[in-house]
Amino acid sequence: MLTINLIREKKEFIIERLKVKNFEAEEIINRILVLDSSRREIQSKTDWMHAEMNRISKEIGSLMKAGKRDEADAAKEKTYSIKEEIKSLSDKLIPIDNDMKNEIIRLPNLPHESVAPGHGADDNVKVREGGIIPLSSETAIPHWDLIKKYDIIDFELGIKLTGAGFPVYKGKGAKLQRALISFFLDEGEKAGYREVIPPIMVNEESGFGTGQLPDKEGQMYHVTIDNFYLIPTAEVPVTNIYRDVILNADMLPVKNIAYTPCFRREAGSWGAHVRGLNRLHQFDKVEIVQIAHPDHSYKSLDNMVNHVEGLVSKLDLPYRILRLCGGDMSFTSALTYDFEVWSAAQKRWLEVSSVSNFESFQANRLKCRFKDKGDKQTRLVHTLNGSALALPRIVAAILENNQTESGIKIPSVLVPYTGFDIIN
RNA sequence: GGAGAGAUGGCAGAGUGGUCGAAUGCGGCGGUCUCGAAAACCGUUGUUCGCCUUCCGGCGAACCGGGGGUUCGAAUCCCCCUCUCUCCGCCA
């Protein structure tokens, strides 16, 4: 969420920037500013009265000690009206505080200055592309047929066990999953990321910290009996490691990498383009997360983009990198790069990674701050994350792009992990 | 699941109604000493909000797991919640 200081000081700027995300902020901001000024007024008053109460209470203490009971009782009389007034003021303050918070969390993050305006995928800006799109796509078999042909991923079995969107990986299909996960983690480790294995269920506080709650609870599986949520991405637990933490500036950037299964209800988003591995309720993903100094967070973002680009290149997948337009960006992001790989049989680009800088938007919810050496003041960190990478569509692209008469060729970087070089 | 104990500053650990934002130790930071370092000694050491201030900062308020209550006054008493530990039960 945006900080109240920024809203106070840069109202017009915020309204202008949020137009890039097609968000009309003026009304909300006006309401926030009214609530903020009454909040401050009430707080000043109650602070002053509390001071008075504290003064009198101390006086009573010393009068009691001196045995001046009558004077003490007289002083007590004075406190009753002050106490009542404090009560009525704080009764007013609580709803104002709540209302203000509820308004502030409705404001999306400001887009970075490089973000283009726009309404959807068509307005995204292609940054660069790489790899060679295979030509033989006329006869290419889509991955949902290939997985049956080679019996490596079983959707029907998943339906029996759980339901649609929970596939069972079998034999070489399972091995390929494990190989990709290990490859991604090893590459991350080489790039200086520390591996963590977080819980895959989180509490409400964590859901709030990274912005899934409130409002997006419909996208997460909710374990109601214990009030836990299945994570939609490792971003949630890994970023929340730093909730309520004050870091030293010299520790930044903090770089973590995690493999987790991810769970998404995907309510209302099923359609023509979601066959096979294109959209699942449970899938595997390796996520990179950085906690960065605000002065260097865009350098971190570039590093992360380069890292992900290295992964898709090493897998020999044709890819392109898009800088998302305002309308296609998430609520919490300031700048997002999407990675897409070419799918030879579907003849379209599949999103396999999303790398974002959230600047201080999540940090303000998380209360994750840092202190420069010798500095008294704390400042909010910047948080970033990116998929490195999400498996299912990578698998889809590998299957479709690498299919041959004799079977599916495994990218050479994966062979040491799989132990085989062809699925047949 | 049953019974009991507990939750205090970066850590350890005092504090059972007033002068306690909190002793003491460790750690951290600054200094003295030293060619330098260690030791020793001296000083300093949380967060948030509000008001004031050109900067340095000053003043006030809140925070002793979270929420509520009693009281002129709560780390301290009462209630609820969460979590941790010990024992028993169950168990990968």
Short mmCIF file of C-alpha atoms (C1' of nucleotides) in Angstrom, two decimals:
data_model
loop_
_atom_site.label_atom_id
_atom_site.label_comp_id
_atom_site.label_asym_id
_atom_site.label_seq_id
_atom_site.Cartn_x
_atom_site.Cartn_y
_atom_site.Cartn_z
CA MET A 1 0.00 0.00 0.00
CA LEU A 2 1.04 3.56 -0.56
CA THR A 3 2.31 5.47 2.45
CA ILE A 4 0.12 8.15 3.96
CA ASN A 5 3.01 10.61 3.69
CA LEU A 6 3.16 10.18 -0.06
CA ILE A 7 -0.60 10.58 -0.34
CA ARG A 8 -0.44 13.77 1.72
CA GLU A 9 2.48 15.24 -0.18
CA LYS A 10 1.96 14.09 -3.77
CA LYS A 11 -1.77 13.87 -4.30
CA GLU A 12 -1.78 15.20 -7.87
CA PHE A 13 1.19 13.07 -8.85
CA ILE A 14 -0.50 9.91 -7.59
CA ILE A 15 -3.72 10.70 -9.43
CA GLU A 16 -1.77 11.22 -12.66
CA ARG A 17 0.33 8.09 -12.32
CA LEU A 18 -2.63 5.86 -11.50
CA LYS A 19 -4.33 6.95 -14.72
CA VAL A 20 -1.69 4.83 -16.46
CA LYS A 21 -3.25 1.88 -14.67
CA ASN A 22 -6.69 3.15 -15.68
CA PHE A 23 -7.49 3.84 -12.05
CA GLU A 24 -9.43 6.92 -10.96
CA ALA A 25 -7.91 7.79 -7.60
CA GLU A 26 -9.11 11.29 -6.90
CA GLU A 27 -12.24 10.43 -4.93
CA ILE A 28 -10.49 7.88 -2.76
CA ILE A 29 -7.58 10.19 -2.08
CA ASN A 30 -9.88 13.00 -1.09
CA ARG A 31 -11.63 10.75 1.36
CA ILE A 32 -8.29 9.59 2.74
CA LEU A 33 -7.05 13.13 3.25
CA VAL A 34 -10.20 14.13 5.12
CA LEU A 35 -9.91 11.06 7.35
CA ASP A 36 -6.22 11.71 7.85
CA SER A 37 -6.66 15.25 9.02
CA SER A 38 -9.40 14.35 11.48
CA ARG A 39 -7.29 11.46 12.67
CA ARG A 40 -4.38 13.75 13.37
CA GLU A 41 -6.54 16.33 15.06
CA ILE A 42 -8.07 13.74 17.37
CA GLN A 43 -4.73 12.21 18.13
CA SER A 44 -3.23 15.55 19.11
CA LYS A 45 -6.12 16.11 21.49
CA THR A 46 -5.96 12.68 23.06
CA ASP A 47 -2.19 12.85 23.39
CA TRP A 48 -2.54 16.10 25.25
CA MET A 49 -5.21 14.68 27.56
CA HIS A 50 -3.22 11.57 28.22
CA ALA A 51 -0.31 13.79 29.22
CA GLU A 52 -2.61 15.59 31.64
CA MET A 53 -3.83 12.28 33.06
CA ASN A 54 -0.31 11.03 33.50
CA ARG A 55 0.61 14.22 35.30
CA ILE A 56 -2.32 13.99 37.71
CA SER A 57 -1.78 10.30 38.33
CA LYS A 58 1.80 10.91 39.35
CA GLU A 59 0.64 13.68 41.63
CA ILE A 60 -1.86 11.33 43.27
CA GLY A 61 0.92 8.85 43.79
CA SER A 62 3.08 11.26 45.69
CA LEU A 63 0.13 12.66 47.67
CA MET A 64 -0.81 9.16 48.77
CA LYS A 65 2.73 8.53 49.85
CA ALA A 66 2.76 11.75 51.83
CA GLY A 67 -0.47 10.63 53.51
CA LYS A 68 -2.50 13.50 52.09
CA ARG A 69 -5.56 11.44 51.39
CA ASP A 70 -8.00 14.31 50.99
CA GLU A 71 -5.88 16.08 48.40
CA ALA A 72 -5.45 12.83 46.54
CA ASP A 73 -9.20 12.28 46.44
CA ALA A 74 -9.69 15.79 45.15
CA ALA A 75 -7.21 15.11 42.37
CA LYS A 76 -9.05 11.93 41.51
CA GLU A 77 -12.21 13.96 40.98
CA LYS A 78 -10.43 15.91 38.27
CA THR A 79 -9.57 12.80 36.30
CA TYR A 80 -13.11 11.58 35.77
CA SER A 81 -14.10 14.11 33.15
CA ILE A 82 -10.77 13.82 31.33
CA LYS A 83 -11.10 10.09 31.29
CA GLU A 84 -14.55 10.31 29.82
CA GLU A 85 -13.39 12.65 27.13
CA ILE A 86 -10.46 10.41 26.20
CA LYS A 87 -12.88 7.52 25.91
CA SER A 88 -15.20 9.39 23.59
CA LEU A 89 -12.33 10.64 21.43
CA SER A 90 -10.77 7.24 21.04
CA ASP A 91 -14.17 5.78 20.22
CA LYS A 92 -14.20 8.22 17.33
CA LEU A 93 -10.62 7.51 16.36
CA ILE A 94 -10.95 3.76 15.89
CA PRO A 95 -13.48 3.85 13.04
CA ILE A 96 -11.59 6.70 11.40
CA ASP A 97 -8.38 4.69 11.49
CA ASN A 98 -10.14 1.65 10.06
CA ASP A 99 -11.89 3.60 7.33
CA MET A 100 -8.64 5.25 6.37
CA LYS A 101 -6.79 1.97 6.18
CA ASN A 102 -9.58 0.44 4.12
CA GLU A 103 -9.40 3.32 1.67
CA ILE A 104 -5.62 3.28 1.41
CA ILE A 105 -5.44 -0.41 0.60
CA ARG A 106 -7.78 0.17 -2.35
CA LEU A 107 -5.12 2.25 -4.10
CA PRO A 108 -2.95 0.25 -6.48
CA ASN A 109 0.79 0.71 -6.64
CA LEU A 110 2.10 3.53 -8.80
CA PRO A 111 3.49 2.35 -12.11
CA HIS A 112 7.12 3.12 -12.87
CA GLU A 113 7.69 5.98 -15.28
CA SER A 114 8.67 3.57 -18.06
CA VAL A 115 5.27 1.85 -17.99
CA ALA A 116 3.18 2.53 -21.08
CA PRO A 117 -0.51 3.30 -20.76
CA GLY A 118 -2.82 0.66 -22.16
CA HIS A 119 -5.73 -1.64 -21.51
CA GLY A 120 -4.56 -5.16 -22.17
CA ALA A 121 -2.11 -7.60 -23.65
CA ASP A 122 -2.06 -5.83 -27.02
CA ASP A 123 -0.54 -2.72 -25.46
CA ASN A 124 2.40 -4.50 -23.86
CA VAL A 125 5.79 -3.47 -25.17
CA LYS A 126 8.14 -6.07 -26.60
CA VAL A 127 11.57 -5.51 -25.08
CA ARG A 128 13.47 -8.21 -26.91
CA GLU A 129 13.26 -11.78 -28.12
CA GLY A 130 15.56 -14.73 -28.58
CA GLY A 131 15.77 -18.26 -29.86
CA ILE A 132 14.49 -19.65 -33.14
CA ILE A 133 10.85 -20.43 -33.75
CA PRO A 134 10.68 -23.91 -35.29
CA LEU A 135 9.18 -24.01 -38.79
CA SER A 136 7.78 -27.53 -38.89
CA SER A 137 4.67 -26.56 -37.01
CA GLU A 138 2.12 -27.76 -39.60
CA THR A 139 2.30 -31.31 -38.33
CA ALA A 140 3.17 -30.46 -34.74
CA ILE A 141 1.13 -32.36 -32.18
CA PRO A 142 -0.15 -30.35 -29.21
CA HIS A 143 1.27 -31.31 -25.82
CA TRP A 144 -2.05 -32.64 -24.52
CA ASP A 145 -1.81 -35.37 -27.15
CA LEU A 146 1.92 -35.91 -26.68
CA ILE A 147 1.53 -36.58 -22.99
CA LYS A 148 -0.94 -39.34 -23.79
CA LYS A 149 1.17 -40.75 -26.59
CA TYR A 150 4.14 -41.14 -24.27
CA ASP A 151 2.07 -41.66 -21.10
CA ILE A 152 3.94 -39.08 -19.04
CA ILE A 153 1.22 -36.83 -17.63
CA ASP A 154 -2.24 -38.11 -16.74
CA PHE A 155 -5.13 -35.69 -16.37
CA GLU A 156 -7.84 -38.33 -16.05
CA LEU A 157 -6.06 -39.93 -13.14
CA GLY A 158 -5.79 -36.52 -11.48
CA ILE A 159 -9.53 -36.05 -11.91
CA LYS A 160 -10.10 -39.36 -10.19
CA LEU A 161 -7.86 -38.43 -7.27
CA THR A 162 -8.80 -34.79 -6.89
CA GLY A 163 -10.41 -33.01 -9.82
CA ALA A 164 -9.68 -31.14 -13.03
CA GLY A 165 -6.42 -29.24 -13.08
CA PHE A 166 -4.54 -31.62 -10.77
CA PRO A 167 -2.48 -33.77 -13.14
CA VAL A 168 -0.45 -36.83 -12.22
CA TYR A 169 3.09 -36.88 -13.60
CA LYS A 170 4.31 -40.36 -14.42
CA GLY A 171 7.61 -42.00 -15.27
CA LYS A 172 9.74 -39.79 -17.48
CA GLY A 173 7.15 -37.04 -17.02
CA ALA A 174 7.77 -37.05 -13.27
CA LYS A 175 11.51 -37.23 -13.80
CA LEU A 176 11.36 -34.25 -16.16
CA GLN A 177 9.59 -32.22 -13.47
CA ARG A 178 12.22 -33.07 -10.92
CA ALA A 179 14.99 -32.29 -13.40
CA LEU A 180 13.59 -28.86 -14.20
CA ILE A 181 13.17 -28.01 -10.54
CA SER A 182 16.73 -29.02 -9.74
CA PHE A 183 18.09 -27.21 -12.77
CA PHE A 184 16.27 -23.99 -11.85
CA LEU A 185 17.37 -24.18 -8.21
CA ASP A 186 20.99 -24.87 -9.15
CA GLU A 187 21.05 -21.98 -11.59
CA GLY A 188 19.60 -19.74 -8.89
CA GLU A 189 22.20 -20.86 -6.40
CA LYS A 190 24.94 -20.05 -8.92
CA ALA A 191 23.45 -16.57 -9.24
CA GLY A 192 23.74 -16.02 -5.49
CA TYR A 193 20.28 -16.98 -4.29
CA ARG A 194 19.85 -18.84 -1.02
CA GLU A 195 17.46 -21.74 -1.22
CA VAL A 196 14.56 -21.92 1.21
CA ILE A 197 11.77 -24.44 1.58
CA PRO A 198 8.83 -22.54 3.04
CA PRO A 199 5.45 -23.75 4.25
CA ILE A 200 2.91 -24.06 1.46
CA MET A 201 0.09 -22.91 3.70
CA VAL A 202 0.11 -19.41 5.16
CA ASN A 203 -1.95 -17.46 7.66
CA GLU A 204 -4.01 -14.33 7.03
CA GLU A 205 -1.24 -11.93 8.01
CA SER A 206 1.02 -13.35 5.33
CA GLY A 207 -1.76 -13.15 2.77
CA PHE A 208 -2.19 -9.50 3.62
CA GLY A 209 1.52 -8.77 3.57
CA THR A 210 2.00 -9.58 -0.08
CA GLY A 211 -1.38 -8.29 -1.19
CA GLN A 212 -3.46 -11.43 -1.78
CA LEU A 213 -5.77 -10.49 1.06
CA PRO A 214 -8.20 -8.90 1.22
CA ASP A 215 -10.08 -9.10 -2.10
CA LYS A 216 -8.26 -11.95 -3.80
CA GLU A 217 -9.22 -14.69 -1.34
CA GLY A 218 -11.38 -16.21 -4.06
CA GLN A 219 -8.21 -17.13 -5.95
CA MET A 220 -6.73 -19.11 -3.06
CA TYR A 221 -7.71 -22.41 -1.53
CA HIS A 222 -8.79 -21.76 2.03
CA VAL A 223 -8.34 -24.34 4.75
CA THR A 224 -11.20 -23.02 6.83
CA ILE A 225 -10.83 -25.27 9.83
CA ASP A 226 -7.46 -23.68 10.66
CA ASN A 227 -7.87 -20.50 8.64
CA PHE A 228 -4.83 -21.16 6.44
CA TYR A 229 -4.46 -20.47 2.75
CA LEU A 230 -2.66 -22.68 0.23
CA ILE A 231 -0.06 -20.50 -1.40
CA PRO A 232 -0.69 -19.35 -4.98
CA THR A 233 3.06 -18.70 -5.30
CA ALA A 234 6.17 -19.00 -3.14
CA GLU A 235 6.32 -15.21 -3.24
CA VAL A 236 3.87 -15.20 -0.34
CA PRO A 237 5.79 -17.20 2.29
CA VAL A 238 9.25 -16.15 1.09
CA THR A 239 8.52 -12.42 1.07
CA ASN A 240 6.73 -12.70 4.40
CA ILE A 241 9.93 -14.02 5.98
CA TYR A 242 10.79 -10.33 6.15
CA ARG A 243 7.50 -9.14 7.59
CA ASP A 244 8.10 -6.91 10.66
CA VAL A 245 11.84 -7.06 10.12
CA ILE A 246 14.37 -4.23 10.16
CA LEU A 247 17.41 -5.12 8.05
CA ASN A 248 20.84 -3.54 7.99
CA ALA A 249 21.53 -1.73 4.72
CA ASP A 250 24.71 -3.74 4.19
CA MET A 251 22.66 -6.97 4.05
CA LEU A 252 20.84 -5.78 0.94
CA PRO A 253 19.97 -7.12 -1.50
CA VAL A 254 18.67 -10.26 0.20
CA LYS A 255 18.20 -12.98 -2.40
CA ASN A 256 16.12 -16.09 -1.81
CA ILE A 257 14.96 -18.84 -4.12
CA ALA A 258 12.29 -21.42 -3.41
CA TYR A 259 10.62 -24.30 -5.13
CA THR A 260 7.04 -24.91 -4.09
CA PRO A 261 3.89 -26.34 -5.52
CA CYS A 262 1.43 -23.52 -6.17
CA PHE A 263 -2.34 -23.68 -5.81
CA ARG A 264 -4.77 -21.49 -7.67
CA ARG A 265 -8.52 -21.78 -7.82
CA GLU A 266 -8.57 -19.85 -11.12
CA ALA A 267 -12.22 -19.11 -10.49
CA GLY A 268 -13.91 -17.98 -13.68
CA SER A 269 -10.85 -18.14 -15.89
CA TRP A 270 -11.44 -21.35 -17.81
CA GLY A 271 -11.87 -21.18 -21.57
CA ALA A 272 -10.58 -22.13 -24.97
CA HIS A 273 -6.92 -21.40 -24.25
CA VAL A 274 -6.55 -23.36 -21.07
CA ARG A 275 -6.32 -26.91 -22.33
CA GLY A 276 -3.71 -29.29 -21.08
CA LEU A 277 -0.90 -27.73 -19.10
CA ASN A 278 -1.82 -24.17 -19.96
CA ARG A 279 -3.72 -23.64 -16.75
CA LEU A 280 -3.74 -25.83 -13.67
CA HIS A 281 -4.98 -25.70 -10.09
CA GLN A 282 -1.75 -27.17 -8.81
CA PHE A 283 1.59 -26.61 -10.48
CA ASP A 284 5.27 -26.41 -9.64
CA LYS A 285 7.26 -23.22 -9.69
CA VAL A 286 10.66 -21.98 -8.66
CA GLU A 287 10.49 -18.41 -7.46
CA ILE A 288 13.21 -15.83 -6.90
CA VAL A 289 12.64 -13.07 -4.37
CA GLN A 290 14.81 -10.07 -3.61
CA ILE A 291 14.66 -7.53 -0.83
CA ALA A 292 16.52 -4.51 -2.15
CA HIS A 293 17.71 -1.06 -1.19
CA PRO A 294 15.35 1.49 -2.80
CA ASP A 295 18.26 3.11 -4.62
CA HIS A 296 19.24 -0.15 -6.28
CA SER A 297 16.01 -2.05 -6.80
CA TYR A 298 15.90 -1.49 -10.55
CA LYS A 299 19.36 -2.92 -10.84
CA SER A 300 18.01 -5.96 -9.00
CA LEU A 301 15.10 -6.11 -11.42
CA ASP A 302 17.48 -6.10 -14.39
CA ASN A 303 19.52 -8.86 -12.79
CA MET A 304 16.42 -10.94 -12.29
CA VAL A 305 15.28 -10.41 -15.88
CA ASN A 306 18.73 -11.45 -17.11
CA HIS A 307 18.66 -14.49 -14.89
CA VAL A 308 15.31 -15.66 -16.24
CA GLU A 309 16.42 -14.93 -19.78
CA GLY A 310 19.44 -17.16 -19.16
CA LEU A 311 17.13 -20.00 -18.11
CA VAL A 312 14.92 -19.95 -21.20
CA SER A 313 17.99 -19.56 -23.45
CA LYS A 314 19.70 -22.54 -21.87
CA LEU A 315 16.56 -24.58 -22.46
CA ASP A 316 16.71 -23.53 -26.13
CA LEU A 317 13.19 -22.17 -26.05
CA PRO A 318 12.19 -19.32 -28.36
CA TYR A 319 11.12 -16.49 -26.08
CA ARG A 320 10.17 -12.87 -25.92
CA ILE A 321 10.22 -10.38 -23.09
CA LEU A 322 7.38 -7.90 -22.66
CA ARG A 323 7.16 -4.83 -20.50
CA LEU A 324 3.57 -4.82 -19.33
CA CYS A 325 1.39 -1.80 -19.96
CA GLY A 326 -0.47 -0.11 -17.13
CA GLY A 327 -3.70 -1.98 -17.79
CA ASP A 328 -2.11 -5.41 -17.78
CA MET A 329 -0.04 -4.96 -14.64
CA SER A 330 -1.00 -6.33 -11.26
CA PHE A 331 -2.42 -4.18 -8.50
CA THR A 332 0.78 -4.37 -6.48
CA SER A 333 3.44 -3.98 -9.15
CA ALA A 334 5.39 -0.91 -10.21
CA LEU A 335 7.07 -2.53 -13.19
CA THR A 336 6.61 -6.01 -14.61
CA TYR A 337 8.38 -7.95 -17.33
CA ASP A 338 6.62 -11.01 -18.67
CA PHE A 339 8.45 -13.85 -20.32
CA GLU A 340 6.70 -15.87 -22.97
CA VAL A 341 7.90 -18.97 -24.80
CA TRP A 342 6.72 -20.13 -28.19
CA SER A 343 4.49 -23.15 -28.32
CA ALA A 344 5.00 -24.86 -31.67
CA ALA A 345 1.71 -26.77 -31.89
CA GLN A 346 -0.56 -24.19 -30.30
CA LYS A 347 1.23 -21.58 -32.41
CA ARG A 348 1.12 -18.98 -29.73
CA TRP A 349 3.17 -17.48 -26.91
CA LEU A 350 2.78 -18.88 -23.41
CA GLU A 351 3.53 -16.82 -20.33
CA VAL A 352 6.11 -18.62 -18.21
CA SER A 353 7.46 -15.92 -15.95
CA SER A 354 6.53 -12.58 -14.52
CA VAL A 355 9.29 -10.52 -12.95
CA SER A 356 8.24 -7.47 -10.94
CA ASN A 357 9.47 -4.69 -8.77
CA PHE A 358 6.92 -3.77 -6.13
CA GLU A 359 9.04 -0.93 -4.80
CA SER A 360 7.81 -0.15 -1.28
CA PHE A 361 4.21 -1.19 -1.90
CA GLN A 362 4.49 -4.62 -0.31
CA ALA A 363 7.15 -3.44 2.13
CA ASN A 364 4.71 -0.95 3.61
CA ARG A 365 2.19 -3.71 4.21
CA LEU A 366 4.89 -6.04 5.49
CA LYS A 367 6.54 -3.37 7.61
CA CYS A 368 9.86 -4.47 6.18
CA ARG A 369 12.39 -1.72 6.67
CA PHE A 370 16.11 -1.15 6.70
CA LYS A 371 18.52 1.18 8.37
CA ASP A 372 21.64 2.67 6.88
CA LYS A 373 24.68 2.38 9.09
CA GLY A 374 24.73 5.22 11.59
CA ASP A 375 21.29 6.34 10.52
CA LYS A 376 18.55 6.70 13.09
CA GLN A 377 15.69 6.58 10.68
CA THR A 378 14.22 3.44 9.13
CA ARG A 379 13.12 3.34 5.51
CA LEU A 380 10.99 0.89 3.61
CA VAL A 381 12.81 -1.65 1.46
CA HIS A 382 11.83 -2.54 -2.06
CA THR A 383 10.60 -6.06 -2.76
CA LEU A 384 10.89 -7.93 -6.05
CA ASN A 385 10.04 -11.35 -7.28
CA GLY A 386 9.92 -13.43 -10.40
CA SER A 387 9.21 -16.92 -11.59
CA ALA A 388 12.40 -18.73 -12.43
CA LEU A 389 10.49 -20.59 -13.69
CA ALA A 390 6.93 -21.94 -13.68
CA LEU A 391 7.00 -25.52 -14.93
CA PRO A 392 3.84 -26.52 -16.78
CA ARG A 393 4.09 -24.23 -19.78
CA ILE A 394 7.83 -24.79 -19.99
CA VAL A 395 7.06 -28.50 -20.18
CA ALA A 396 4.38 -27.83 -22.80
CA ALA A 397 6.84 -25.85 -24.90
CA ILE A 398 9.62 -28.43 -24.55
CA LEU A 399 7.25 -31.21 -25.58
CA GLU A 400 5.81 -29.37 -28.55
CA ASN A 401 8.98 -27.69 -29.82
CA ASN A 402 11.28 -30.67 -29.42
CA GLN A 403 9.03 -33.35 -30.86
CA THR A 404 10.55 -35.56 -33.56
CA GLU A 405 9.59 -38.76 -35.33
CA SER A 406 11.56 -40.75 -32.83
CA GLY A 407 10.42 -38.95 -29.69
CA ILE A 408 10.86 -35.79 -27.65
CA LYS A 409 14.40 -34.54 -27.33
CA ILE A 410 15.43 -33.33 -23.90
CA PRO A 411 17.35 -30.00 -23.84
CA SER A 412 21.01 -30.83 -23.30
CA VAL A 413 21.29 -28.84 -20.04
CA LEU A 414 18.63 -31.09 -18.53
CA VAL A 415 20.12 -34.42 -19.53
CA PRO A 416 22.47 -34.59 -16.50
CA TYR A 417 19.34 -34.16 -14.36
CA THR A 418 16.98 -36.51 -16.20
CA GLY A 419 19.46 -39.24 -17.05
CA PHE A 420 17.84 -39.68 -20.47
CA ASP A 421 17.92 -37.54 -23.60
CA ILE A 422 14.69 -38.59 -25.26
CA ILE A 423 11.13 -39.40 -24.29
CA ASN A 424 9.80 -42.15 -26.54
"C1'" G B 1 -6.63 -34.89 22.38
"C1'" G B 2 -5.62 -34.53 28.29
"C1'" A B 3 -2.69 -32.02 32.38
"C1'" G B 4 0.64 -28.25 33.81
"C1'" A B 5 4.08 -24.03 33.00
"C1'" G B 6 5.19 -19.82 30.33
"C1'" A B 7 5.42 -15.34 26.53
"C1'" U B 8 9.55 -8.70 28.98
"C1'" G B 9 14.22 -4.62 24.53
"C1'" G B 10 19.10 -7.80 19.07
"C1'" C B 11 19.93 -12.07 22.77
"C1'" A B 12 19.91 -13.77 27.96
"C1'" G B 13 17.25 -12.31 32.12
"C1'" A B 14 15.26 -9.11 36.67
"C1'" G B 15 10.90 -6.77 37.67
"C1'" U B 16 3.88 -8.84 41.17
"C1'" G B 17 0.03 -1.73 41.33
"C1'" G B 18 2.99 4.55 41.21
"C1'" U B 19 9.28 7.70 40.41
"C1'" C B 20 9.51 1.33 34.82
"C1'" G B 21 10.67 2.23 28.11
"C1'" A B 22 11.88 -1.06 31.99
"C1'" A B 23 17.75 -3.43 36.49
"C1'" U B 24 21.89 -6.47 35.17
"C1'" G B 25 24.82 -9.24 31.68
"C1'" C B 26 26.00 -10.21 26.55
"C1'" G B 27 26.00 -8.18 21.76
"C1'" G B 28 26.14 -3.52 18.66
"C1'" C B 29 27.98 1.55 18.01
"C1'" G B 30 31.42 5.73 19.52
"C1'" G B 31 35.72 7.00 22.41
"C1'" U B 32 40.31 6.46 25.70
"C1'" C B 33 44.68 3.36 25.49
"C1'" U B 34 47.86 0.98 21.25
"C1'" C B 35 52.34 1.14 15.66
"C1'" G B 36 47.84 -1.86 15.04
"C1'" A B 37 44.68 -5.35 17.45
"C1'" A B 38 42.92 -7.78 21.90
"C1'" A B 39 41.95 -6.78 26.96
"C1'" A B 40 40.48 -2.96 30.24
"C1'" C B 41 37.88 1.52 31.09
"C1'" C B 42 34.20 5.55 29.72
"C1'" G B 43 29.93 6.82 26.96
"C1'" U B 44 25.86 5.31 23.93
"C1'" U B 45 22.01 1.82 22.22
"C1'" G B 46 14.22 -0.06 20.32
"C1'" U B 47 9.78 0.95 17.32
"C1'" U B 48 5.44 3.76 15.87
"C1'" C B 49 2.29 8.07 15.87
"C1'" G B 50 1.36 13.37 16.78
"C1'" C B 51 3.09 18.50 17.42
"C1'" C B 52 7.21 21.92 16.83
"C1'" U B 53 11.96 22.70 14.10
"C1'" U B 54 15.85 25.29 7.90
"C1'" C B 55 19.49 21.13 9.59
"C1'" C B 56 21.07 18.91 14.39
"C1'" G B 57 17.04 17.98 17.14
"C1'" G B 58 13.07 19.08 20.95
"C1'" C B 59 8.32 18.02 23.33
"C1'" G B 60 4.08 14.75 23.96
"C1'" A B 61 1.65 9.92 23.35
"C1'" A B 62 1.62 4.63 22.62
"C1'" C B 63 4.06 -0.12 22.71
"C1'" C B 64 6.62 -5.63 28.05
"C1'" G B 65 2.72 -12.07 22.65
"C1'" G B 66 -2.54 -9.97 20.61
"C1'" G B 67 -7.39 -7.98 22.16
"C1'" G B 68 -10.65 -6.32 26.05
"C1'" G B 69 -11.50 -5.00 31.38
"C1'" U B 70 -10.55 -3.20 36.71
"C1'" U B 71 -7.94 1.36 38.72
"C1'" C B 72 -6.58 8.23 39.57
"C1'" G B 73 -2.45 4.98 37.89
"C1'" A B 74 -1.08 -1.77 34.93
"C1'" A B 75 4.82 -5.19 32.44
"C1'" U B 76 2.54 -6.23 37.33
"C1'" C B 77 -4.60 -7.72 38.87
"C1'" C B 78 -9.04 -10.00 35.87
"C1'" C B 79 -11.22 -12.12 31.12
"C1'" C B 80 -10.69 -13.91 25.99
"C1'" C B 81 -7.40 -15.33 21.98
"C1'" U B 82 -2.74 -16.89 19.83
"C1'" C B 83 1.78 -19.14 20.35
"C1'" U B 84 5.80 -21.82 23.00
"C1'" C B 85 7.66 -25.44 26.46
"C1'" U B 86 7.16 -30.03 29.76
"C1'" C B 87 4.58 -34.66 30.79
"C1'" C B 88 0.81 -38.23 29.01
"C1'" G B 89 -1.82 -40.13 24.60
"C1'" C B 90 -1.56 -40.65 19.25
"C1'" C B 91 1.73 -40.71 15.19
"C1'" A B 92 5.13 -39.66 9.78
#
